[in-house]
Short mmCIF file of C-alpha atoms in Angstrom, two decimals:
data_model
loop_
_atom_site.label_atom_id
_atom_site.label_comp_id
_atom_site.label_asym_id
_atom_site.label_seq_id
_atom_site.Cartn_x
_atom_site.Cartn_y
_atom_site.Cartn_z
CA MET Y 230 -47.94 33.47 -0.44
CA ALA Y 231 -47.91 34.93 -3.88
CA THR Y 232 -46.98 38.71 -3.49
CA LEU Y 233 -48.62 40.59 -7.39
CA THR Y 234 -45.65 41.63 -9.20
CA ASP Y 235 -46.79 45.77 -10.87
CA VAL Y 236 -47.46 43.75 -14.36
CA GLU Y 237 -50.61 40.95 -12.95
CA ILE Y 238 -51.70 44.18 -10.83
CA LYS Y 239 -51.94 46.31 -14.40
CA LYS Y 240 -53.62 42.74 -15.69
CA LEU Y 241 -56.20 41.96 -13.81
CA LEU Y 242 -57.60 46.18 -13.64
CA ASN Y 243 -56.46 47.01 -16.86
CA GLU Y 244 -56.04 44.28 -19.59
CA PRO Y 245 -58.75 41.56 -21.19
CA SER Y 246 -58.52 37.69 -20.41
CA SER Y 247 -60.55 35.10 -21.99
CA VAL Y 248 -61.74 31.69 -21.40
CA THR Y 249 -63.15 29.17 -23.68
CA MET Y 250 -66.22 27.05 -21.57
CA ARG Y 251 -69.36 24.84 -21.94
CA PRO Y 252 -72.68 25.62 -20.12
CA SER Y 253 -74.00 24.31 -17.29
CA TYR Y 254 -75.96 21.47 -17.41
CA GLU Y 255 -78.81 22.26 -14.84
CA GLY Y 256 -79.87 24.99 -17.43
CA GLY Y 257 -80.97 22.39 -20.08
CA ASN Y 258 -84.08 22.47 -18.80
CA ILE Y 259 -86.03 22.78 -22.47
CA ASN Y 260 -84.57 21.20 -25.11
CA THR Y 261 -80.52 22.23 -25.29
CA ALA Y 262 -81.30 25.61 -25.11
CA ILE Y 263 -79.81 27.23 -21.95
CA GLY Y 264 -81.79 29.90 -19.94
CA PHE Y 265 -80.34 33.12 -18.59
CA LYS Y 266 -79.46 32.28 -15.14
CA CYS Y 267 -76.85 29.59 -16.28
CA ASP Y 268 -75.81 32.35 -18.59
CA ASN Y 269 -74.60 34.73 -15.18
CA TYR Y 270 -72.63 31.59 -13.76
CA LEU Y 271 -70.81 31.40 -17.15
CA LEU Y 272 -70.60 35.70 -16.97
CA GLU Y 273 -69.53 34.80 -12.84
CA ALA Y 274 -66.79 31.74 -13.62
CA ALA Y 275 -64.95 33.88 -16.66
CA VAL Y 276 -64.62 36.94 -13.88
CA LEU Y 277 -63.71 34.36 -11.40
CA ASP Y 278 -60.87 32.71 -13.95
CA HIS Y 279 -59.07 36.79 -14.95
CA PHE Y 280 -59.23 37.09 -11.18
CA ARG Y 281 -57.19 33.15 -11.19
CA ALA Y 282 -54.87 34.30 -13.81
CA VAL Y 283 -52.96 36.33 -11.80
CA GLY Y 284 -53.38 34.16 -9.01
CA LEU Y 285 -56.19 35.93 -7.44
CA GLY Y 286 -58.66 32.82 -6.79
CA ALA Y 287 -61.63 32.85 -4.44
CA THR Y 288 -59.69 31.10 -2.17
CA GLU Y 289 -56.47 32.87 -1.72
CA LEU Y 290 -58.82 35.90 -1.90
CA TYR Y 291 -60.24 34.15 1.14
CA LEU Y 292 -57.50 32.26 3.45
CA VAL Y 293 -54.84 34.57 2.56
CA HIS Y 294 -55.80 38.28 2.47
CA GLY Y 295 -59.27 37.64 4.31
CA VAL Y 296 -62.07 38.81 1.62
CA ASN Y 297 -64.46 37.06 0.34
CA PHE Y 298 -65.53 37.51 -3.74
CA ASP Y 299 -68.62 39.12 -4.83
CA VAL Y 300 -70.28 39.77 -7.74
CA VAL Y 301 -72.49 42.12 -6.47
CA GLY Y 302 -74.24 43.69 -10.08
CA VAL Y 303 -75.44 41.84 -13.28
CA ASP Y 304 -76.58 43.59 -15.73
CA THR Y 305 -77.42 41.25 -18.70
CA ARG Y 306 -78.87 40.97 -22.79
CA LEU Y 307 -78.79 38.15 -23.64
CA HIS Y 308 -78.65 37.81 -27.89
CA THR Y 309 -78.94 34.61 -28.86
CA VAL Y 310 -79.62 30.99 -27.84
CA LEU Y 311 -76.52 29.46 -25.91
CA THR Y 312 -76.61 25.36 -25.61
CA LEU Y 313 -75.42 22.25 -24.03
CA ASP Y 314 -72.48 21.97 -26.08
CA ASP Y 315 -72.20 25.62 -27.19
CA ASP Y 316 -67.96 26.22 -26.66
CA VAL Y 317 -68.40 29.74 -25.63
CA LEU Y 318 -65.66 31.94 -25.43
CA LEU Y 319 -65.96 34.46 -22.07
CA GLU Y 320 -64.15 37.57 -22.68
CA VAL Y 321 -63.18 39.63 -20.42
CA VAL Y 322 -62.39 43.80 -19.89
CA PRO Y 323 -61.45 45.48 -17.55
CA LYS Y 324 -63.80 49.03 -16.92
CA ILE Y 325 -62.27 50.24 -13.91
CA ARG Y 326 -61.44 54.04 -13.84
CA GLU Y 327 -58.99 55.20 -11.28
CA THR Y 328 -61.73 56.86 -9.08
CA ASP Y 329 -63.78 54.12 -9.33
CA THR Y 330 -64.72 51.81 -5.22
CA GLU Y 331 -65.82 48.88 -7.21
CA MET Y 332 -64.32 46.53 -10.06
CA VAL Y 333 -66.61 46.87 -12.99
CA PHE Y 334 -66.15 43.85 -15.93
CA ALA Y 335 -67.79 44.07 -19.18
CA VAL Y 336 -68.16 40.67 -20.16
CA SER Y 337 -69.48 39.41 -23.50
CA ALA Y 338 -70.08 35.63 -24.61
CA THR Y 339 -69.35 34.73 -28.60
CA VAL Y 340 -70.08 31.37 -29.97
CA GLN Y 341 -69.86 29.64 -32.83
CA ARG Y 342 -72.73 30.30 -35.36
CA ASP Y 343 -72.46 28.82 -38.91
CA GLY Y 344 -68.69 28.93 -39.05
CA ALA Y 345 -69.09 32.08 -38.11
CA PRO Y 346 -68.79 33.93 -34.41
CA LYS Y 347 -71.74 35.89 -33.10
CA LYS Y 348 -72.15 37.13 -29.93
CA ALA Y 349 -74.82 35.65 -27.37
CA VAL Y 350 -74.63 37.45 -24.44
CA THR Y 351 -72.70 40.55 -23.37
CA SER Y 352 -72.73 42.12 -19.34
CA LYS Y 353 -71.03 44.26 -16.66
CA LEU Y 354 -70.36 42.43 -13.78
CA ARG Y 355 -69.70 44.71 -11.01
CA VAL Y 356 -67.16 43.24 -8.02
CA LEU Y 357 -66.56 44.17 -4.37
CA LEU Y 358 -64.21 42.30 -2.04
CA ARG Y 359 -65.44 41.98 1.55
CA ARG Y 360 -63.21 42.19 4.41
CA ASP Y 361 -64.19 38.30 6.42
CA THR Y 362 -63.32 39.22 10.12
CA THR Y 363 -62.85 35.33 10.71
CA ILE Y 364 -59.53 35.15 9.02
CA ASP Y 365 -56.28 35.74 12.26
CA ASP Y 366 -53.65 38.19 10.40
CA PRO Y 367 -54.90 38.59 6.93
CA ALA Y 368 -52.22 39.19 4.84
CA PRO Y 369 -53.07 42.60 3.42
CA LEU Y 370 -54.10 42.85 -0.73
CA PRO Y 371 -51.80 45.65 -2.51
CA ALA Y 372 -52.84 49.03 -2.60
CA GLU Y 373 -54.39 49.07 -5.71
CA LEU Y 374 -57.25 46.93 -4.54
CA GLN Y 375 -57.63 48.47 -1.27
CA ARG Y 376 -59.94 50.15 -2.85
CA PHE Y 377 -62.28 47.19 -3.35
CA VAL Y 378 -62.40 46.36 0.04
CA VAL Y 379 -65.29 47.09 2.25
CA ASP Y 380 -66.73 46.25 5.36
CA ARG Y 381 -70.41 45.23 4.08
CA LEU Y 382 -71.54 45.07 0.14
CA ALA Y 383 -74.07 47.70 0.99
CA THR Y 384 -76.14 49.35 3.36
CA ALA Y 385 -79.71 50.40 1.99
CA GLU Y 386 -82.08 52.62 4.50
CA PRO Y 387 -84.82 51.11 7.11
CA THR Y 388 -88.50 52.08 5.97
CA GLU Y 389 -91.13 52.16 8.66
CA LEU Y 390 -93.48 49.16 8.28
CA ALA Y 391 -97.21 48.92 9.48
CA ALA Y 392 -97.04 45.57 9.43
CA THR Y 393 -96.36 42.97 11.98
CA PRO Y 394 -94.40 39.95 11.19
CA VAL Y 395 -95.59 36.92 11.27
CA ASP Y 396 -93.32 34.26 13.31
CA ASP Y 397 -93.94 30.86 11.20
CA PHE Y 398 -90.55 29.77 11.01
CA ALA Y 399 -92.22 26.39 9.09
CA GLY Y 400 -94.15 28.11 6.78
CA ALA Y 401 -91.14 30.40 5.51
CA PHE Y 402 -89.85 27.17 3.46
CA HIS Y 403 -92.92 27.21 1.24
CA ARG Y 404 -93.59 29.54 -1.86
CA GLY Y 405 -96.83 31.02 -1.61
CA GLU Y 406 -98.64 33.30 -4.93
CA ASN Y 407 -100.96 35.29 -2.64
CA THR Y 408 -100.15 38.11 0.46
CA ASP Y 409 -103.33 36.43 2.49
CA THR Y 410 -101.28 34.83 5.21
CA ASP Y 411 -98.84 37.23 5.61
CA PRO Y 412 -99.48 41.14 6.44
CA VAL Y 413 -95.90 41.93 5.28
CA LEU Y 414 -96.16 40.81 1.56
CA ALA Y 415 -99.67 42.52 1.42
CA GLU Y 416 -98.02 45.85 2.84
CA ILE Y 417 -94.76 46.02 -0.04
CA ILE Y 418 -97.22 44.93 -2.44
CA GLY Y 419 -100.19 47.10 -1.93
CA ASP Y 420 -102.52 47.62 -5.43
CA ASP Y 421 -99.44 47.07 -7.37
CA ASN Y 422 -99.73 44.03 -10.63
CA ALA Y 423 -97.04 41.46 -8.42
CA VAL Y 424 -97.15 38.20 -6.87
CA GLY Y 425 -94.58 37.94 -3.96
CA TRP Y 426 -93.51 34.93 -1.01
CA LYS Y 427 -91.24 34.92 2.15
CA TRP Y 428 -89.18 32.27 2.11
CA LYS Y 429 -86.44 31.40 4.92
CA VAL Y 430 -82.46 31.71 3.55
CA PRO Y 431 -81.06 27.86 2.86
CA TYR Y 432 -76.95 27.75 3.37
CA TYR Y 433 -77.38 26.59 -0.18
CA TYR Y 434 -78.10 30.20 -1.68
CA CYS Y 435 -75.11 31.52 0.30
CA HIS Y 436 -71.26 31.63 0.72
CA PHE Y 437 -68.26 31.74 2.67
CA THR Y 438 -71.57 30.57 5.68
CA GLU Y 439 -72.77 33.57 5.93
CA ARG Y 440 -74.52 35.82 3.03
CA MET Y 441 -76.41 34.71 0.28
CA GLN Y 442 -74.64 35.16 -3.07
CA MET Y 443 -75.66 36.56 -6.57
CA SER Y 444 -76.55 33.12 -8.24
CA GLY Y 445 -79.09 32.60 -5.02
CA TYR Y 446 -80.94 35.82 -6.05
CA LEU Y 447 -80.65 35.18 -10.10
CA ARG Y 448 -82.32 31.77 -8.21
CA GLN Y 449 -84.82 33.70 -6.94
CA MET Y 450 -86.27 35.61 -10.75
CA GLU Y 451 -86.59 32.72 -12.56
CA GLU Y 452 -88.62 31.15 -9.80
CA ALA Y 453 -90.43 34.96 -9.38
CA LYS Y 454 -90.87 34.31 -13.23
CA HIS Y 455 -92.27 30.33 -12.63
CA LEU Y 456 -94.59 31.74 -9.67
CA PHE Y 457 -96.18 34.23 -11.07
CA VAL Y 458 -97.65 33.28 -14.59
CA ALA Y 459 -98.85 29.65 -12.65
CA SER Y 460 -100.51 32.05 -10.07
CA ARG Y 461 -102.30 33.95 -13.66
CA GLY Y 462 -103.03 30.72 -15.27
CA ILE Y 463 -100.85 30.92 -18.27
CA SER Y 464 -97.94 28.00 -16.01
CA ILE Y 465 -94.62 27.59 -18.40
CA LYS Y 466 -95.75 23.65 -19.29
CA ARG Y 467 -99.66 25.01 -20.00
CA MET Y 468 -97.78 27.13 -22.35
CA LEU Y 469 -95.43 24.04 -23.54
CA ASP Y 470 -97.88 21.87 -24.30
CA GLU Y 471 -100.91 23.83 -25.91
CA ARG Y 472 -99.46 26.43 -27.93
CA GLY Y 473 -95.42 25.15 -28.13
CA TRP Y 474 -94.05 28.05 -26.16
CA ILE Y 475 -90.39 28.50 -24.82
CA PRO Y 476 -89.77 31.29 -21.90
CA VAL Y 477 -86.86 33.55 -23.06
CA VAL Y 478 -85.15 36.35 -21.42
CA THR Y 479 -83.75 39.11 -23.13
CA GLN Y 480 -82.11 40.87 -20.48
CA CYS Y 481 -81.67 41.04 -16.89
CA LYS Y 482 -80.20 43.01 -14.04
CA LEU Y 483 -79.38 42.78 -10.76
CA ARG Y 484 -77.96 44.76 -7.49
CA PHE Y 485 -77.74 44.55 -4.00
CA THR Y 486 -78.73 47.08 -1.74
CA ASP Y 487 -77.85 45.55 1.21
CA GLU Y 488 -77.05 42.32 3.19
CA THR Y 489 -79.10 39.05 2.90
CA ILE Y 490 -78.29 36.79 6.12
CA MET Y 491 -78.62 33.25 6.17
CA GLU Y 492 -81.77 31.57 7.20
CA GLU Y 493 -82.95 35.75 7.45
CA ASN Y 494 -86.53 35.51 6.54
CA LEU Y 495 -86.49 36.82 2.90
CA TYR Y 496 -89.43 38.55 1.43
CA THR Y 497 -89.77 38.37 -2.45
CA VAL Y 498 -92.00 40.28 -4.68
CA TYR Y 499 -92.61 40.22 -8.89
CA THR Y 500 -93.95 43.06 -9.97
CA VAL Y 501 -94.80 43.65 -13.86
CA GLU Y 502 -94.23 47.04 -15.45
CA SER Y 503 -94.44 47.56 -18.71
CA ILE Y 504 -95.49 45.52 -21.76
CA PHE Y 505 -93.86 46.06 -25.51
CA LYS Y 506 -95.54 45.49 -28.76
CA ASP Y 507 -97.89 42.32 -27.16
CA MET Y 508 -94.02 40.79 -27.46
CA LEU Y 509 -91.59 41.12 -24.11
CA TYR Y 510 -92.77 42.63 -20.74
CA THR Y 511 -90.22 43.65 -17.77
CA SER Y 512 -90.71 43.20 -14.10
CA ARG Y 513 -89.23 44.64 -11.76
CA LEU Y 514 -87.26 42.39 -8.53
CA ASP Y 515 -87.32 43.41 -5.50
CA PHE Y 516 -86.12 41.09 -2.42
CA TYR Y 517 -86.89 42.49 1.60
CA VAL Y 518 -86.38 41.53 4.82
CA VAL Y 519 -87.38 43.19 8.28
CA ARG Y 520 -84.86 44.15 11.11
CA ASP Y 521 -85.90 45.49 14.32
CA GLY Y 522 -88.69 46.16 13.39
CA LYS Y 523 -88.25 47.53 9.67
CA LEU Y 524 -87.85 46.87 6.46
CA VAL Y 525 -84.55 47.01 4.34
CA LYS Y 526 -84.57 45.80 0.79
CA THR Y 527 -81.27 44.20 0.13
CA ALA Y 528 -81.21 43.69 -3.97
CA THR Y 529 -83.04 45.39 -6.50
CA GLY Y 530 -83.27 44.49 -10.03
CA SER Y 531 -86.13 43.42 -13.81
CA ILE Y 532 -85.97 40.78 -16.07
CA THR Y 533 -87.26 40.84 -19.64
CA HIS Y 534 -88.97 37.78 -20.61
CA GLY Y 535 -91.07 37.41 -23.98
CA TYR Y 536 -91.63 33.87 -25.40
CA CYS Y 537 -90.15 31.60 -28.56
CA HIS Y 538 -92.22 28.93 -30.84
CA LYS Y 539 -91.02 25.77 -30.18
CA GLU Y 540 -91.00 24.50 -33.56
CA THR Y 541 -88.40 26.48 -35.08
CA PRO Y 542 -84.79 25.61 -34.77
CA GLU Y 543 -83.04 27.11 -31.78
CA SER Y 544 -80.92 28.93 -33.55
CA GLU Y 545 -83.93 30.52 -35.74
CA TRP Y 546 -86.62 30.84 -32.65
CA GLN Y 547 -89.28 33.62 -33.03
CA MET Y 548 -91.12 35.29 -31.05
CA ALA Y 549 -94.65 35.29 -30.54
CA VAL Y 550 -97.05 38.23 -29.92
CA PHE Y 551 -98.97 37.57 -26.89
CA ASP Y 552 -102.57 36.68 -27.57
CA ASP Y 553 -105.58 38.16 -25.63
CA GLU Y 554 -105.74 35.55 -22.41
CA VAL Y 555 -102.26 36.29 -21.99
CA LEU Y 556 -102.60 40.08 -21.62
CA ARG Y 557 -104.89 40.13 -20.15
CA ALA Y 558 -102.80 37.66 -17.08
CA LEU Y 559 -99.49 39.37 -17.82
CA ARG Y 560 -102.08 42.44 -16.63
CA GLY Y 561 -103.39 41.25 -13.69
CA GLU Y 562 -107.57 41.88 -15.54
#
């Protein structure tokens, strides 16, 4: 076990780092453009690399120090499209004040375009080190890092719930676009311009044998858009086939408000909140579980979507203007 020096601690908490990576092939869903989910995967990987550079990789933190590395918040803006074979320069700048109890990192992704660097993605990631009680006799972290170690990532105040949850273990694996069969969803959504579904969180959305991780919520955020537009008659494939419209994201935020445990029933609700200049719309994402008959919000966030024209090169994509059909669908009319 290596002991961190004062220089290494200063480097972790105060000094920038950089690494060059390429996006995951998984993210090339439409043409060679990378979607927002895999953009955020790159940002998380860069922060993990920042920790590894001082000898505190996720494995060392877990097995030696008995803490889990957890990204608990992202606030990401997408400025230009990343593509599959881009060499992406990721720069991590700590933004940690002496009174902070979360580690905050500003992360930027830069690519070369026309022989010059261009900022593609900027974000702020929030990180906590969650104590893991399954590790016997862990070695203590340096005192300077103790303020970032927690027993729980977040704890939300439960709210009263009038509905009685339906105990349908098998059915909870299926996605739905309405609230006809689940009274809890019906109560959560009410008259909002929203869709939602219940599902049982699988192990491959989790980490450290227990909890849903940030990438799991990002995957849900992506799926929510897919289910929402399909339920409104403007599915992704239809817009691609008929109009050549490619869905794009300009901003996404997500923050843990509690913890979601593996195989809990998670209620995902996607609510359209605003439409801007008939070119962008912002939706809120809320995630809930039911514990002891009460509703607990485990995460919340937002995502801003639009469309680009497929015919133009990815480096020159132009935003599409929503027509009446799309506007009615987005408004739930």
